[in-house]
Short mmCIF file of N, CA, C and O in Angstrom, two decimals:
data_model
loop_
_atom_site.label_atom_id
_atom_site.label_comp_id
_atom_site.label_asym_id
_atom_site.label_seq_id
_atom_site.Cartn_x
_atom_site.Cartn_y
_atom_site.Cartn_z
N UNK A 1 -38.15 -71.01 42.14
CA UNK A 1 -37.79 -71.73 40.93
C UNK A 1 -37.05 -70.82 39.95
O UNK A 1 -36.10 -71.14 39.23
N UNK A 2 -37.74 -69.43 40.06
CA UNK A 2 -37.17 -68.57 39.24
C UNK A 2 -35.06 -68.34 39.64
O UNK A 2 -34.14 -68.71 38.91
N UNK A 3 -34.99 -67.88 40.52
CA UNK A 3 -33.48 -67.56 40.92
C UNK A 3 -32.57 -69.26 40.32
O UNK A 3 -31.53 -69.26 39.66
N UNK A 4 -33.26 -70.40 40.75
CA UNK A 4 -32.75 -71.97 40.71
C UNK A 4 -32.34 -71.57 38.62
O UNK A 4 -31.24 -71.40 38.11
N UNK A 5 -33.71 -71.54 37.94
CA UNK A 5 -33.18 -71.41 36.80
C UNK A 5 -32.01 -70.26 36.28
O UNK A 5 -31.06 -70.42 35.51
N UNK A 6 -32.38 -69.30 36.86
CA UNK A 6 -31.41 -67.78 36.55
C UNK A 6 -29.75 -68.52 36.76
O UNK A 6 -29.05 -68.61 35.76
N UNK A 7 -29.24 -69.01 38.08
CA UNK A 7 -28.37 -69.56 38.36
C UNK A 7 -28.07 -70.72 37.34
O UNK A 7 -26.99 -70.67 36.75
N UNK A 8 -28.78 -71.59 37.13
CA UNK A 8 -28.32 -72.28 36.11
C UNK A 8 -27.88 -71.96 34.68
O UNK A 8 -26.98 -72.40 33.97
N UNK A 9 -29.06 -70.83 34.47
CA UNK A 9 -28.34 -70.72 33.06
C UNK A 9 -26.98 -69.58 33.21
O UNK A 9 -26.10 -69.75 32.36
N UNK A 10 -26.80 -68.68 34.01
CA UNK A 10 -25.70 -68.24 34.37
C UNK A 10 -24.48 -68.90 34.54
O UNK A 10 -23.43 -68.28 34.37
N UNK A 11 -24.48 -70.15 34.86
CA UNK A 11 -23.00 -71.17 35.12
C UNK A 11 -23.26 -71.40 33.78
O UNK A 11 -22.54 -70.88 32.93
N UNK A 12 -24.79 -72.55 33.26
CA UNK A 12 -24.07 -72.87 31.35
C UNK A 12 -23.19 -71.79 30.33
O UNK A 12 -22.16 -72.11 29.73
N UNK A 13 -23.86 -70.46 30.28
CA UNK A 13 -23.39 -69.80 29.75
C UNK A 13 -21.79 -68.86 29.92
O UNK A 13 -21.22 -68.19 29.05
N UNK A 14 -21.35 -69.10 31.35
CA UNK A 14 -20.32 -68.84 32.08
C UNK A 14 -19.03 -70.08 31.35
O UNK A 14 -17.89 -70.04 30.88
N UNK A 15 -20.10 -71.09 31.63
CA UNK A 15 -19.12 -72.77 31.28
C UNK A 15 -18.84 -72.35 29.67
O UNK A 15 -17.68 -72.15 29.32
N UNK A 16 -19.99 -72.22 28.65
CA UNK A 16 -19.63 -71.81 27.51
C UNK A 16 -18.59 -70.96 27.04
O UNK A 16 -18.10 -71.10 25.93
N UNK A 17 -18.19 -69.97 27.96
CA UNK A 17 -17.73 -68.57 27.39
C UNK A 17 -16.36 -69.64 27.94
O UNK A 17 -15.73 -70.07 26.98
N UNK A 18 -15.93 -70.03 29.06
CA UNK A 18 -14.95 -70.34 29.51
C UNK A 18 -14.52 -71.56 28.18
O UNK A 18 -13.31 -71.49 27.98
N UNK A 19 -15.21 -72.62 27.24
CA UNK A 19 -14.94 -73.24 26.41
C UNK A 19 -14.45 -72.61 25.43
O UNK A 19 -13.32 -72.89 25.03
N UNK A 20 -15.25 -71.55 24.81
CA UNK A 20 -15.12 -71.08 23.78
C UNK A 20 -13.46 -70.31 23.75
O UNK A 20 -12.57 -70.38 22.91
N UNK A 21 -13.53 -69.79 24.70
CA UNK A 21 -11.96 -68.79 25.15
C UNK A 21 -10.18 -70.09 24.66
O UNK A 21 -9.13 -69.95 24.05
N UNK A 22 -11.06 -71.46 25.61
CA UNK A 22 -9.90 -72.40 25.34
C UNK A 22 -9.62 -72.56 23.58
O UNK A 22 -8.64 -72.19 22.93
N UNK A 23 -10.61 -73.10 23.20
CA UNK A 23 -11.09 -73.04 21.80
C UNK A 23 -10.70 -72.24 20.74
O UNK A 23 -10.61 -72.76 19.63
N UNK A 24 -10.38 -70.68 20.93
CA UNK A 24 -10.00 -69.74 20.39
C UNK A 24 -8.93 -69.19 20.59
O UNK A 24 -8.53 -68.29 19.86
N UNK A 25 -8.09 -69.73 21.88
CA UNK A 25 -6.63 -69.98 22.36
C UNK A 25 -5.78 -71.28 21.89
O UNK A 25 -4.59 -71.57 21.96
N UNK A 26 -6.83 -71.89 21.43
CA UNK A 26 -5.59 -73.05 20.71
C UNK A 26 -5.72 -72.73 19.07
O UNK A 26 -5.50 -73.63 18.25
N UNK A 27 -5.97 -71.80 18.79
CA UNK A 27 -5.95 -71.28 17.25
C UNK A 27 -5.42 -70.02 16.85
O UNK A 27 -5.29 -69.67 15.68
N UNK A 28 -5.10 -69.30 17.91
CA UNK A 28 -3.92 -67.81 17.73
C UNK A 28 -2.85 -67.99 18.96
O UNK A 28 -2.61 -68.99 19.64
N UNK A 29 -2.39 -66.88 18.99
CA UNK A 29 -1.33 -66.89 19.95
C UNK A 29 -1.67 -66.21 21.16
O UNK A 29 -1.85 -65.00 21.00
N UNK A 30 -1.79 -66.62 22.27
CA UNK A 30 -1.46 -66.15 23.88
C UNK A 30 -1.92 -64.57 23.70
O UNK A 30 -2.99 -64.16 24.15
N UNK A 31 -0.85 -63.60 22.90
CA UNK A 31 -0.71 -62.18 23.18
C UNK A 31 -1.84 -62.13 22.16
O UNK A 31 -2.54 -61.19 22.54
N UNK A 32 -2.34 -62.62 21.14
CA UNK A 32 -3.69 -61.87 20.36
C UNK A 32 -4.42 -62.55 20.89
O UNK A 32 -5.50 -61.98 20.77
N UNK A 33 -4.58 -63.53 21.50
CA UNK A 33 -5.89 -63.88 22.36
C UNK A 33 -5.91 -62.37 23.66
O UNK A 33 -6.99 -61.80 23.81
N UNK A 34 -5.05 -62.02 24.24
CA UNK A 34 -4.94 -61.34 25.33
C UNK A 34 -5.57 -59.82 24.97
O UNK A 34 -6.34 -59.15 25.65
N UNK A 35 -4.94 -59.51 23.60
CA UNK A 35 -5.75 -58.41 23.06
C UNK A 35 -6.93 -58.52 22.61
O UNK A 35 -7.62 -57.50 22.60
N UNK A 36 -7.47 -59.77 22.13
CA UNK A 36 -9.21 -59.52 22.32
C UNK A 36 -9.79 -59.75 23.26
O UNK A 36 -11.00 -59.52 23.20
N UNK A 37 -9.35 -60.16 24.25
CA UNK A 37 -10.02 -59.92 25.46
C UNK A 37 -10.56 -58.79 25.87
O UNK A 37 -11.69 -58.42 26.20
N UNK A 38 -8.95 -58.06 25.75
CA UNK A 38 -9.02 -56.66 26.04
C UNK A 38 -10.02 -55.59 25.31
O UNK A 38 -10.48 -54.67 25.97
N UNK A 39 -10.36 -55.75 23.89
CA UNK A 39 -10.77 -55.43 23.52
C UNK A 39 -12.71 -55.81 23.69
O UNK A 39 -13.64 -55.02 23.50
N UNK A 40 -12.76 -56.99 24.02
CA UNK A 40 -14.33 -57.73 24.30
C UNK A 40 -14.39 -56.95 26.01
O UNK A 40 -15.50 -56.65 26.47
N UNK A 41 -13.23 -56.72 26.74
CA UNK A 41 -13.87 -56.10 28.21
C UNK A 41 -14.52 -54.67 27.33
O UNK A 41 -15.74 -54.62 27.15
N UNK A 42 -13.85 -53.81 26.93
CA UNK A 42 -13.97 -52.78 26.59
C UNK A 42 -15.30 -52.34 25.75
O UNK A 42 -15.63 -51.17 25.52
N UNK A 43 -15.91 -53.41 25.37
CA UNK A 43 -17.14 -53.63 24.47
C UNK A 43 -18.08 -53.49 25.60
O UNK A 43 -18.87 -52.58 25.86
N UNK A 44 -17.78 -54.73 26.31
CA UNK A 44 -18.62 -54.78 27.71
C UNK A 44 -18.83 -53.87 28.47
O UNK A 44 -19.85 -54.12 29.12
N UNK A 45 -18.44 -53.03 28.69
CA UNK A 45 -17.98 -52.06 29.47
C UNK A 45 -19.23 -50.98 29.09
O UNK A 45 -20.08 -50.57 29.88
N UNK A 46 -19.05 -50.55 27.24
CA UNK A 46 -19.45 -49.66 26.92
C UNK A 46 -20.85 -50.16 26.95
O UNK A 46 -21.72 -49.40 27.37
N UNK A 47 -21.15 -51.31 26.55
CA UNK A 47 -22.59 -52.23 26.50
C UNK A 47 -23.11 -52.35 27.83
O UNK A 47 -24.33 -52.49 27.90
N UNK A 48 -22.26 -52.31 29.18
CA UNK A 48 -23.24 -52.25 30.32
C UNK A 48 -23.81 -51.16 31.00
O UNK A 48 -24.70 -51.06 31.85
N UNK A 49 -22.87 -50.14 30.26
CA UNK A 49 -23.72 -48.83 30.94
C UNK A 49 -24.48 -48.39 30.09
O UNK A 49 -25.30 -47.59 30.55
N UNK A 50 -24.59 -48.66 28.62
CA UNK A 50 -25.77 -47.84 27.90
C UNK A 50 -27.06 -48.56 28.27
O UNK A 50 -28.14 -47.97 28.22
N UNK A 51 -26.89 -50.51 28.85
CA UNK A 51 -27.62 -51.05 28.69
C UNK A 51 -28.76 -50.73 30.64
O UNK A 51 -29.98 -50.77 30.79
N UNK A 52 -27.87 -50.51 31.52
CA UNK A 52 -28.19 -50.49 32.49
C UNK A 52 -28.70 -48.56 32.54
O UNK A 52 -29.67 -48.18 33.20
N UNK A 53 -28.08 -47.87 31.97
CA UNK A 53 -28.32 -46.46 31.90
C UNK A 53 -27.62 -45.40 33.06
O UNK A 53 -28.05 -44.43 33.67
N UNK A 54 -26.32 -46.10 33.04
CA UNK A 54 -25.70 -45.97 33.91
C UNK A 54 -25.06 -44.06 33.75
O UNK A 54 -24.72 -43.90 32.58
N UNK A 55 -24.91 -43.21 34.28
CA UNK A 55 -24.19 -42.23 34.05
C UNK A 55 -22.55 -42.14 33.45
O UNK A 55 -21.74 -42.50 34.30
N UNK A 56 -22.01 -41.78 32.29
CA UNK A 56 -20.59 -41.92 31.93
C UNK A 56 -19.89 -40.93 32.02
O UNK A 56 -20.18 -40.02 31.24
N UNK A 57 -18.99 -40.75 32.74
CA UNK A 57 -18.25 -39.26 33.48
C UNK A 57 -17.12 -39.67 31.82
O UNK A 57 -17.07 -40.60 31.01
N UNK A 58 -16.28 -38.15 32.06
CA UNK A 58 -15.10 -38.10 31.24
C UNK A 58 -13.98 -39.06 31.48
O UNK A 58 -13.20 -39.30 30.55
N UNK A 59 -13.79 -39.78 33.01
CA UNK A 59 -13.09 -40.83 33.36
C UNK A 59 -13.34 -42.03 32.77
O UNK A 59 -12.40 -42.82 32.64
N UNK A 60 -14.84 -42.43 32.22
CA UNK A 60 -14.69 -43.71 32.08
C UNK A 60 -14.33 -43.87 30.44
O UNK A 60 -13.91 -44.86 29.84
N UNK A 61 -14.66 -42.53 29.96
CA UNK A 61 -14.58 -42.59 28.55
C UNK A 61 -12.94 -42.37 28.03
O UNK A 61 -12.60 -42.37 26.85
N UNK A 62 -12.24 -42.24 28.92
CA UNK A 62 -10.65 -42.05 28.67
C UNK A 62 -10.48 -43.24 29.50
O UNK A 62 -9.26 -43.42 29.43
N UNK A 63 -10.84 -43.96 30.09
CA UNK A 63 -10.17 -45.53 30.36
C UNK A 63 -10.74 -46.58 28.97
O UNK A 63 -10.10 -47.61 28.76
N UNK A 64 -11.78 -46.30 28.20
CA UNK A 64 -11.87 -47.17 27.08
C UNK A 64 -11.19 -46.96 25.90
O UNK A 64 -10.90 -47.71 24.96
N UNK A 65 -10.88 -45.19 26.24
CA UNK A 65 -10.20 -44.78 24.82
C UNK A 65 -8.65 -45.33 25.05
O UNK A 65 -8.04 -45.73 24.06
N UNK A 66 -7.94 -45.38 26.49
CA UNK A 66 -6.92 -46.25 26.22
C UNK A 66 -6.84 -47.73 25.98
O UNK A 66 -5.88 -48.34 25.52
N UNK A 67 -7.59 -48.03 26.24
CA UNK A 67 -7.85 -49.63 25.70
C UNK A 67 -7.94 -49.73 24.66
O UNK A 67 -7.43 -50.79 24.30
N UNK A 68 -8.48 -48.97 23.62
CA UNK A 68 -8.83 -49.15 22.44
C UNK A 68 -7.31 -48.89 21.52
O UNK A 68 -6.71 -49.68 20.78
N UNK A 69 -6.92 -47.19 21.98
CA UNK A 69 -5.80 -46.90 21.32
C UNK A 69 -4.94 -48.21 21.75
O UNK A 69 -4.28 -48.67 20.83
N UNK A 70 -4.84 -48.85 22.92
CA UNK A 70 -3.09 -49.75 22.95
C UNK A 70 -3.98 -51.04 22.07
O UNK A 70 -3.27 -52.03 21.90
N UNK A 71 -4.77 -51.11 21.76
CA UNK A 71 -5.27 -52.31 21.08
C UNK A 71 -4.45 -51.58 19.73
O UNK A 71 -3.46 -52.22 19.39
N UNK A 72 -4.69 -50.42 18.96
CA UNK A 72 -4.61 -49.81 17.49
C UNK A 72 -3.12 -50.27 17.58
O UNK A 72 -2.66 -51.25 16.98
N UNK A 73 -2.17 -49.14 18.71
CA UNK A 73 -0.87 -49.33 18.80
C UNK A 73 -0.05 -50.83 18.82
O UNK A 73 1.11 -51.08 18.48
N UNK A 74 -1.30 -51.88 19.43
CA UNK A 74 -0.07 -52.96 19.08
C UNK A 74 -0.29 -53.52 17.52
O UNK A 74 0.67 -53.69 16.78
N UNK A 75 -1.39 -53.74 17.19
CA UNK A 75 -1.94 -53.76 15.76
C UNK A 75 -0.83 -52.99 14.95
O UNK A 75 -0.19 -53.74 14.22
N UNK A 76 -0.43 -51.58 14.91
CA UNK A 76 -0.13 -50.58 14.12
C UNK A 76 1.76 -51.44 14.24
O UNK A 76 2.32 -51.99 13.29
N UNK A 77 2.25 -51.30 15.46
CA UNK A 77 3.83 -52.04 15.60
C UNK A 77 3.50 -53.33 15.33
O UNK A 77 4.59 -53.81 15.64
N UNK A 78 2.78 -54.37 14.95
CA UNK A 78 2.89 -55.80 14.84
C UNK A 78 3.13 -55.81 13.28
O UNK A 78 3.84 -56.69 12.80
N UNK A 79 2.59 -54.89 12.51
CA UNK A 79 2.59 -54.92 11.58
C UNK A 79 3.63 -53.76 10.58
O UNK A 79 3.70 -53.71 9.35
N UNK A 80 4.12 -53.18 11.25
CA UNK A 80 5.02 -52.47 10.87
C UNK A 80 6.57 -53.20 11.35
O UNK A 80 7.64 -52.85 10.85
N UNK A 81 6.43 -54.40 12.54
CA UNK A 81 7.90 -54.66 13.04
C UNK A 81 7.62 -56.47 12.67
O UNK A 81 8.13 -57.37 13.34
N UNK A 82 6.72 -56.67 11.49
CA UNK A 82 6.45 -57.60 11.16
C UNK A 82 7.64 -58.49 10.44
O UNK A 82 8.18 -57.92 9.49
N UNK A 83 8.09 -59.76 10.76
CA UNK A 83 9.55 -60.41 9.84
C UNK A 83 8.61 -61.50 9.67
O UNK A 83 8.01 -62.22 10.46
N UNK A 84 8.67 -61.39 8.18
CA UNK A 84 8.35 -62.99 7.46
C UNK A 84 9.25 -64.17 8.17
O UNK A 84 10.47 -64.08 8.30
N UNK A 85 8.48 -65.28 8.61
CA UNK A 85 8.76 -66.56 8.91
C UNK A 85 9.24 -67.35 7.74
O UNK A 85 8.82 -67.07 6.61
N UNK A 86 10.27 -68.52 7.98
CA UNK A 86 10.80 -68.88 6.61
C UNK A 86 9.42 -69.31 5.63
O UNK A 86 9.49 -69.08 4.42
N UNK A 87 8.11 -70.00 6.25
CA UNK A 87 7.21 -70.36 5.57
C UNK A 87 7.34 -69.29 4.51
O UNK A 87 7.82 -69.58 3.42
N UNK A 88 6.85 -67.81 4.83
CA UNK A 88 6.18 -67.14 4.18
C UNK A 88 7.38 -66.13 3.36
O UNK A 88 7.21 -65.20 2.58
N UNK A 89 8.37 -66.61 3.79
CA UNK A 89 9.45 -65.94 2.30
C UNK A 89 9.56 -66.55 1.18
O UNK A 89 10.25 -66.07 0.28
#
């Protein structure tokens, strides 16, 4: 009974995350939805090995630090190569 429930709530909460994503894609754009993704793997990432107690070599900690920096870098050019839309002139 135990695994029957585990599985179930694993798809609701799977089904949820998959709603919520549509949900939060029809309210920004494609490429900043794509960067918080990127940025929520990278959370995950760091949250499953402290949580599991996993060992973290110098490799895994320079694959989050580039995730993080190209998250800063597009942030840092979006807003520096930013052109007002006629709305907002």
């Amino acid at each position: 009974s135990a695994p029957l429930l585990d599985l179930f709530l694993s798809s609701f909460v799977q089904y949820m995350c998959t709603l919520s994503s549509y949900m939060v894609l029809s309210l920004v754009t494609h490429l900043s939805f794509a960067i918080a993704n990127c940025l929520k793997r990278a959370i995950l990432i760091v949250a499953a090995v402290w949580y599991y107690g996993q060992p973290w070599s110098g490799l895994n900690t320079l694959g989050v630090a580039i995730a993080i920096a190209g998250i800063f870098c597009y942030n840092t050019a979006r807003q520096f190569f930013h052109r007002p839309t006629p709305t907002e002139a």
